[in-house]
Coordinates of C-alpha atoms in Angstrom, one line a residue:
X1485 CA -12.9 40.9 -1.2
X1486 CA -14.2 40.5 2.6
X1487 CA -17.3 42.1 1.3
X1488 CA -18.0 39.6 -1.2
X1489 CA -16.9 37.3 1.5
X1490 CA -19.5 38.2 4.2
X1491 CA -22.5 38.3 1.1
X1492 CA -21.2 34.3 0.6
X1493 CA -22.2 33.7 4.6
X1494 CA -25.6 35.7 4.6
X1495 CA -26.6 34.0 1.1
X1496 CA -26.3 30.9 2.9
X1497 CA -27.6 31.3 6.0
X1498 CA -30.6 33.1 3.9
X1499 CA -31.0 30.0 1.3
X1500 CA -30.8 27.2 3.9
X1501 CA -33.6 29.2 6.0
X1502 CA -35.7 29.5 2.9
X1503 CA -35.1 32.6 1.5
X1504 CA -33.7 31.8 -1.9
X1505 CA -33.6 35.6 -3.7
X1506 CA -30.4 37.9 -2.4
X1507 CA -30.1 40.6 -4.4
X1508 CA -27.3 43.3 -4.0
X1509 CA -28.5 46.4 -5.2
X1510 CA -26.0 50.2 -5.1
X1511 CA -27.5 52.1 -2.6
X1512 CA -27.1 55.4 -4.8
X1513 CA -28.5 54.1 -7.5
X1514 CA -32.0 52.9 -6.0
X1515 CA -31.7 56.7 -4.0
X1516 CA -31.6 58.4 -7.3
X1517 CA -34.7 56.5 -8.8
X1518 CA -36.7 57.5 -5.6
X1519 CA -38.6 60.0 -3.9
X1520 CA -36.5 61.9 -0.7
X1521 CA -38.8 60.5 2.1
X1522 CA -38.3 56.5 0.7
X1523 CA -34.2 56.9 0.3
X1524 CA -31.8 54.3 1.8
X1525 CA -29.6 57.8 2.8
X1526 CA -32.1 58.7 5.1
X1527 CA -32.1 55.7 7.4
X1528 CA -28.2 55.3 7.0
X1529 CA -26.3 58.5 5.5
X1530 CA -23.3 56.2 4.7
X1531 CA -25.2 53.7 2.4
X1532 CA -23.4 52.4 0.0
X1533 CA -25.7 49.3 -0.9
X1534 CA -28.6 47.2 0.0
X1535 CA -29.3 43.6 0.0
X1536 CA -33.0 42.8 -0.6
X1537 CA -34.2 39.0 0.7
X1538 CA -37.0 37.3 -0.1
X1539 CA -38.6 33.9 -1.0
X1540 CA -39.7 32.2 -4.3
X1541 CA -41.9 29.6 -4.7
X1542 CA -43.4 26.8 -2.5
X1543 CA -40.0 26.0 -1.2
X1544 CA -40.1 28.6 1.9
X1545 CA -42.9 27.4 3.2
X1546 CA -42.2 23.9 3.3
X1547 CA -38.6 24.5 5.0
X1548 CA -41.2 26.9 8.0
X1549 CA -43.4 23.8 8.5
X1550 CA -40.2 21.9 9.3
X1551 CA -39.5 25.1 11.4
X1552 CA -42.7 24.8 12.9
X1553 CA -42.9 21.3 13.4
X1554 CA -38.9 21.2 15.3
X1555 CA -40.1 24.1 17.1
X1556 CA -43.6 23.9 18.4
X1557 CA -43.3 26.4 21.3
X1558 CA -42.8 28.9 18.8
X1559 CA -45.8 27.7 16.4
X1560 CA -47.9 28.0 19.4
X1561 CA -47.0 31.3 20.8
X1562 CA -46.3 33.3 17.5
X1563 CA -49.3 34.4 15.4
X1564 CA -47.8 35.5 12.3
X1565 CA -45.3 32.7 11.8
X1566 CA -43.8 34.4 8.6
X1567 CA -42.7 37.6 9.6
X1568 CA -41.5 35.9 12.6
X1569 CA -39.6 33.7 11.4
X1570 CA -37.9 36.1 8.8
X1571 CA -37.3 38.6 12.2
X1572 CA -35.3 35.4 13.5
X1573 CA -33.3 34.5 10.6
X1574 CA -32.3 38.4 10.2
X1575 CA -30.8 38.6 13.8
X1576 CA -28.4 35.8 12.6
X1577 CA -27.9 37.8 9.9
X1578 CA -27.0 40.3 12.4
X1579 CA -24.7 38.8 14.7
X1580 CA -22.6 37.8 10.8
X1581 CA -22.6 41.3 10.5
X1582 CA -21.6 42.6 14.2
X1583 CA -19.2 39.8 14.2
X1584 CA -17.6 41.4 11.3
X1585 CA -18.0 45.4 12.8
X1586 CA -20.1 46.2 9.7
X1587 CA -22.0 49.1 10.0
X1588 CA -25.7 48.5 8.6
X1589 CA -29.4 48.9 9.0
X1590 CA -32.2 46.4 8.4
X1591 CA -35.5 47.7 7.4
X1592 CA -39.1 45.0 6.9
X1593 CA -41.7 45.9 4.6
X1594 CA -44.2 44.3 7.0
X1595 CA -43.3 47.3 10.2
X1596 CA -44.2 50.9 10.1
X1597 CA -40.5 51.6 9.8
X1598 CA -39.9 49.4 6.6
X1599 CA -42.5 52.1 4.8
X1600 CA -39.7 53.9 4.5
X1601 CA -38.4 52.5 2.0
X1602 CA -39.9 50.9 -1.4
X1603 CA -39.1 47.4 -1.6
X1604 CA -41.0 47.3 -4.9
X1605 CA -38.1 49.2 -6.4
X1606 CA -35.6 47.6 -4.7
X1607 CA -36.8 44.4 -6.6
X1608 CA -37.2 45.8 -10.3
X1609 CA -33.9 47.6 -9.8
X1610 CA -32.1 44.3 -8.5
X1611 CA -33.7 42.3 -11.3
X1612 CA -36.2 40.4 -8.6
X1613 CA -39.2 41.1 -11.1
X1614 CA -41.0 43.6 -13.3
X1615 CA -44.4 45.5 -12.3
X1616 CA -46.7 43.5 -13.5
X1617 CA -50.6 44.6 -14.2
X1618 CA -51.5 42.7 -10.3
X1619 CA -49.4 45.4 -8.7
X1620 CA -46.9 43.2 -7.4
X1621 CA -43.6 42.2 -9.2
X1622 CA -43.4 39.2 -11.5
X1623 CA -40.3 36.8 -12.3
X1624 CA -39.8 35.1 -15.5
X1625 CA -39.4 31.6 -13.9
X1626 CA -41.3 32.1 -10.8
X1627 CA -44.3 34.9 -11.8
X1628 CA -46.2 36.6 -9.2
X1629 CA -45.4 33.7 -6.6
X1630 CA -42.5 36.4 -4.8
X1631 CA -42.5 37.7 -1.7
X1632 CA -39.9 40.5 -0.5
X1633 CA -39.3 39.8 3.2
X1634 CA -36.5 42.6 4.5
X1635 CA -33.6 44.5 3.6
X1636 CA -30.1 45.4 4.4
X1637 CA -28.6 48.4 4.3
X1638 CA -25.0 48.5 4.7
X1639 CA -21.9 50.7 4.3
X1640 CA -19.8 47.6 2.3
X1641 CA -19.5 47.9 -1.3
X1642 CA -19.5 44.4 -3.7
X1643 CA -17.3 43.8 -6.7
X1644 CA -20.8 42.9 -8.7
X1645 CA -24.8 44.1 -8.1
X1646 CA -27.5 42.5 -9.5
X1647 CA -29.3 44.4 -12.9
X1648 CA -32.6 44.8 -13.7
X1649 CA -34.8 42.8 -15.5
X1650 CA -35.3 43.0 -19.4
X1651 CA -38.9 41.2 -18.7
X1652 CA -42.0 42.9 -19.6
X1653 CA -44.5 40.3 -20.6
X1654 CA -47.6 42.2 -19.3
X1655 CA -48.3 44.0 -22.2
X1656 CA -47.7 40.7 -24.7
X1657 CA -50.0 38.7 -22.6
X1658 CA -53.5 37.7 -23.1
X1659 CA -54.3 38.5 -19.4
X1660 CA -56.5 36.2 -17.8
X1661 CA -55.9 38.2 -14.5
X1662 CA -58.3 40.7 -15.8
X1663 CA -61.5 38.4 -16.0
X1664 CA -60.8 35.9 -13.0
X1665 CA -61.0 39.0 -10.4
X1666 CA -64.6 38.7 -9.1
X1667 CA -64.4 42.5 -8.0
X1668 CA -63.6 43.5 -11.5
X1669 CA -60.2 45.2 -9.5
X1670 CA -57.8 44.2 -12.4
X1671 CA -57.5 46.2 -15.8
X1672 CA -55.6 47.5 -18.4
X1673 CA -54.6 50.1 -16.3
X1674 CA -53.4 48.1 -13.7
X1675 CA -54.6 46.9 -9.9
X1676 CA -57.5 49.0 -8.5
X1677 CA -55.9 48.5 -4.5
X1678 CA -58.5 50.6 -2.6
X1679 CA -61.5 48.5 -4.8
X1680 CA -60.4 45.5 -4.4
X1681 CA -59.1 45.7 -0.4
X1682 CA -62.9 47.3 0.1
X1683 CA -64.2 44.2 -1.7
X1684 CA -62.2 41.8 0.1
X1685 CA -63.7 43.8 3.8
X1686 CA -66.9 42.5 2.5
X1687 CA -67.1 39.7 1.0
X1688 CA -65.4 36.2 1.8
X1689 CA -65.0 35.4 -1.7
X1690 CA -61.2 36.0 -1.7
X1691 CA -60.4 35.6 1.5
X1692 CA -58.2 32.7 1.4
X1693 CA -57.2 32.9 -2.6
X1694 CA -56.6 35.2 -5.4
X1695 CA -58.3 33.9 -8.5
X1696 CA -56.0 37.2 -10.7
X1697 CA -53.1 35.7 -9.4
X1698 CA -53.6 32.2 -9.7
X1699 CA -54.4 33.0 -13.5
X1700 CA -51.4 34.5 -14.4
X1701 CA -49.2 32.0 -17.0
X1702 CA -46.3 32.6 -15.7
X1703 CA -44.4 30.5 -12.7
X1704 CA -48.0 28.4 -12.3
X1705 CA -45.6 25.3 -11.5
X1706 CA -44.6 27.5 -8.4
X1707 CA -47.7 28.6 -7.4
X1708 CA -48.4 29.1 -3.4
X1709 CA -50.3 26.3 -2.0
X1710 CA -53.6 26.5 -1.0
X1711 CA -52.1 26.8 3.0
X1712 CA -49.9 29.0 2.3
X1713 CA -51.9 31.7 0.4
X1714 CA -54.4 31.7 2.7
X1715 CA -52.1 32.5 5.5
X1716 CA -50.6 35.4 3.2
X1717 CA -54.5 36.7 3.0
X1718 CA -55.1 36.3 6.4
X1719 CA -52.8 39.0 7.6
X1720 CA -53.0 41.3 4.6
X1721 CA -56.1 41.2 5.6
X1722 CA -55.5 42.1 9.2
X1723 CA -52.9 45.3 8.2
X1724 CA -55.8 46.3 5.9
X1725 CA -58.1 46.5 8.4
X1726 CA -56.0 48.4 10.8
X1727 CA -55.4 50.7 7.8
X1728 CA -59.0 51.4 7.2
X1729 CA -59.9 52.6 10.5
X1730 CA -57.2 55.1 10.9
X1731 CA -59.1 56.5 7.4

C-alpha cells in the first residue's frame, strides 16, 4: 500500500534523527476513548489515524549533540534545542507528506495548540507505555526514560496499528519511587503534580534530577544522563512557571 509506503520513509527519517518510537494509532479509536475538546476530529474532521513520535533512551540525545556539534549556529541561537530540533525534523516530515498530496495535521505536546490533544493516550493506546504511579508512561524495556515529541494526524489509513500494552507492573512493584521523592509528591495514589511543581518553585533540590524517577527498576540501563535530564528540568521548569502566574 502507498500508505504503508510513505510510514516506511517517515520511520526512517524519524529513527536516523533520533526519534526511535512511531507508533500508528486509528484515529477513531483514540476519539472514542477521549473527551470532545481533546479529539483528533476536531483538528482534522477527516482523521483517519495518527502517528505519535517520540524518543527512548539515551540514544536521542547523543545523535542532538552530534546535531549540535555539525551545526553550531543553531546551538547558539536556539534555547530549547529539543523542541527545536524535533520542529525541524517534522518539516521534513512535511515536505514527505506534501510531496505525496497527503492531507494531514501535526500537533506538539510542548505548544498551546498540542493541548489539544492527549498524547498520554495516544501512547497507552499505541502500546508506547502504561500509566505508571510517576504520572508519565512507562515501557517494559525502556521505563519512564520516554519522551512523546509530536504527532501526526492524517487522512491515510495502514494495513496494521500498533496495540496497547499488556504491562501493568506498578501495582506488583515494590515502589521505591514512593520514598526517593523528597517532597513526599509520590504515593499509592499516584503523582501529586500541583505539590510537587510548588516544591520544585522552591527549592533547588530537584532542579536538575528526579530521584522518583531515577528509582524506578525498570529501563535503569536507559536512564537519561545527568545532561540530559537536567535540560528536560530546565524547561519544565520554565512552562511551569509561566503556568503559575496566569493562576
Amino acid at each position: 500500500m502507498e500508505s504503508d509506503f510513505l510510514y516506511n520513509r517517515l520511520k526512517n527519517l524519524f529513527h536516523d534523527s533520533g526519534f526511535n518510537l512511531l507508533h500508528r494509532i486509528k484515529a477513531s479509536e483514540y476519539d472514542n476513548q477521549i473527551s470532545l475538546s481533546r479529539r483528533a476530529s476536531n483538528i482534522m474532521p477527516n482523521a483517519k489515524s495518527v502517528i505519535l513520535v517520540g524518543f527512548a533512551g539515551r540514544g536521542f540525545w547523543e545523535i542532538l549533540q552530534g546535531f549540535l556539534k555539525e551545526n553550531p549556529q543553531f546551538r547558539e541561537t536556539r534555547e530549547d534545542w529539543i523542541d527545536e530540533y524535533t520542529v525541524l525534523r517534522f518539516m521534513s516530515a512535511s515536505r514527505i507528506l506534501d510531496d505525496a498530496g497527503v492531507d494531514y495535521a501535526i500537533a506538539f505536546p510542548f505548544v498551546s495548540a498540542g493541548l489539544a490533544l492527549d498524547f498520554s493516550k495516544l501512547g497507552e493506546l499505541g502500546g508506547v507505555g502504561a500509566r505508571s504511579l510517576m504520572g508519565i508512561l512507562i515501557h517494559p524495556e525502556y521505563g519512564l526514560w520516554i519522551s512523546l515529541r509530536g504527532a501526526i494526524i492524517t487522512d491515510l489509513e495502514f494495513s496494521q496499528y500498533n496495540e496497547p500494552l499488556s504491562f501493568d507492573p506498578c501495582p506488583h512493584c515494590s515502589k521505591p519511587c514512593i520514598s526517593a521523592c523528597p517532597a513526599n509528591t509520590v504515593s499509592e495514589d499516584g503523582w501529586d503534580y500541583n505539590a510537587c511543581m510548588k516544591f520544585r518553585l522552591s527549592d533547588d533540590t530537584c532542579r536538575d534530577n528526579c530521584a522518583s524517577r531515577r528509582a524506578c527498576p525498570y529501563g535503569k540501563e536507559h536512564q537519561y544522563s545527568e545532561e540530559q535530564l537536567a535540560h528536560h528540568h530546565r524547561f519544565v521548569l520554565k512552562s511551569v512557571k509561566k503556568y503559575w502566574k496566569k493562576i
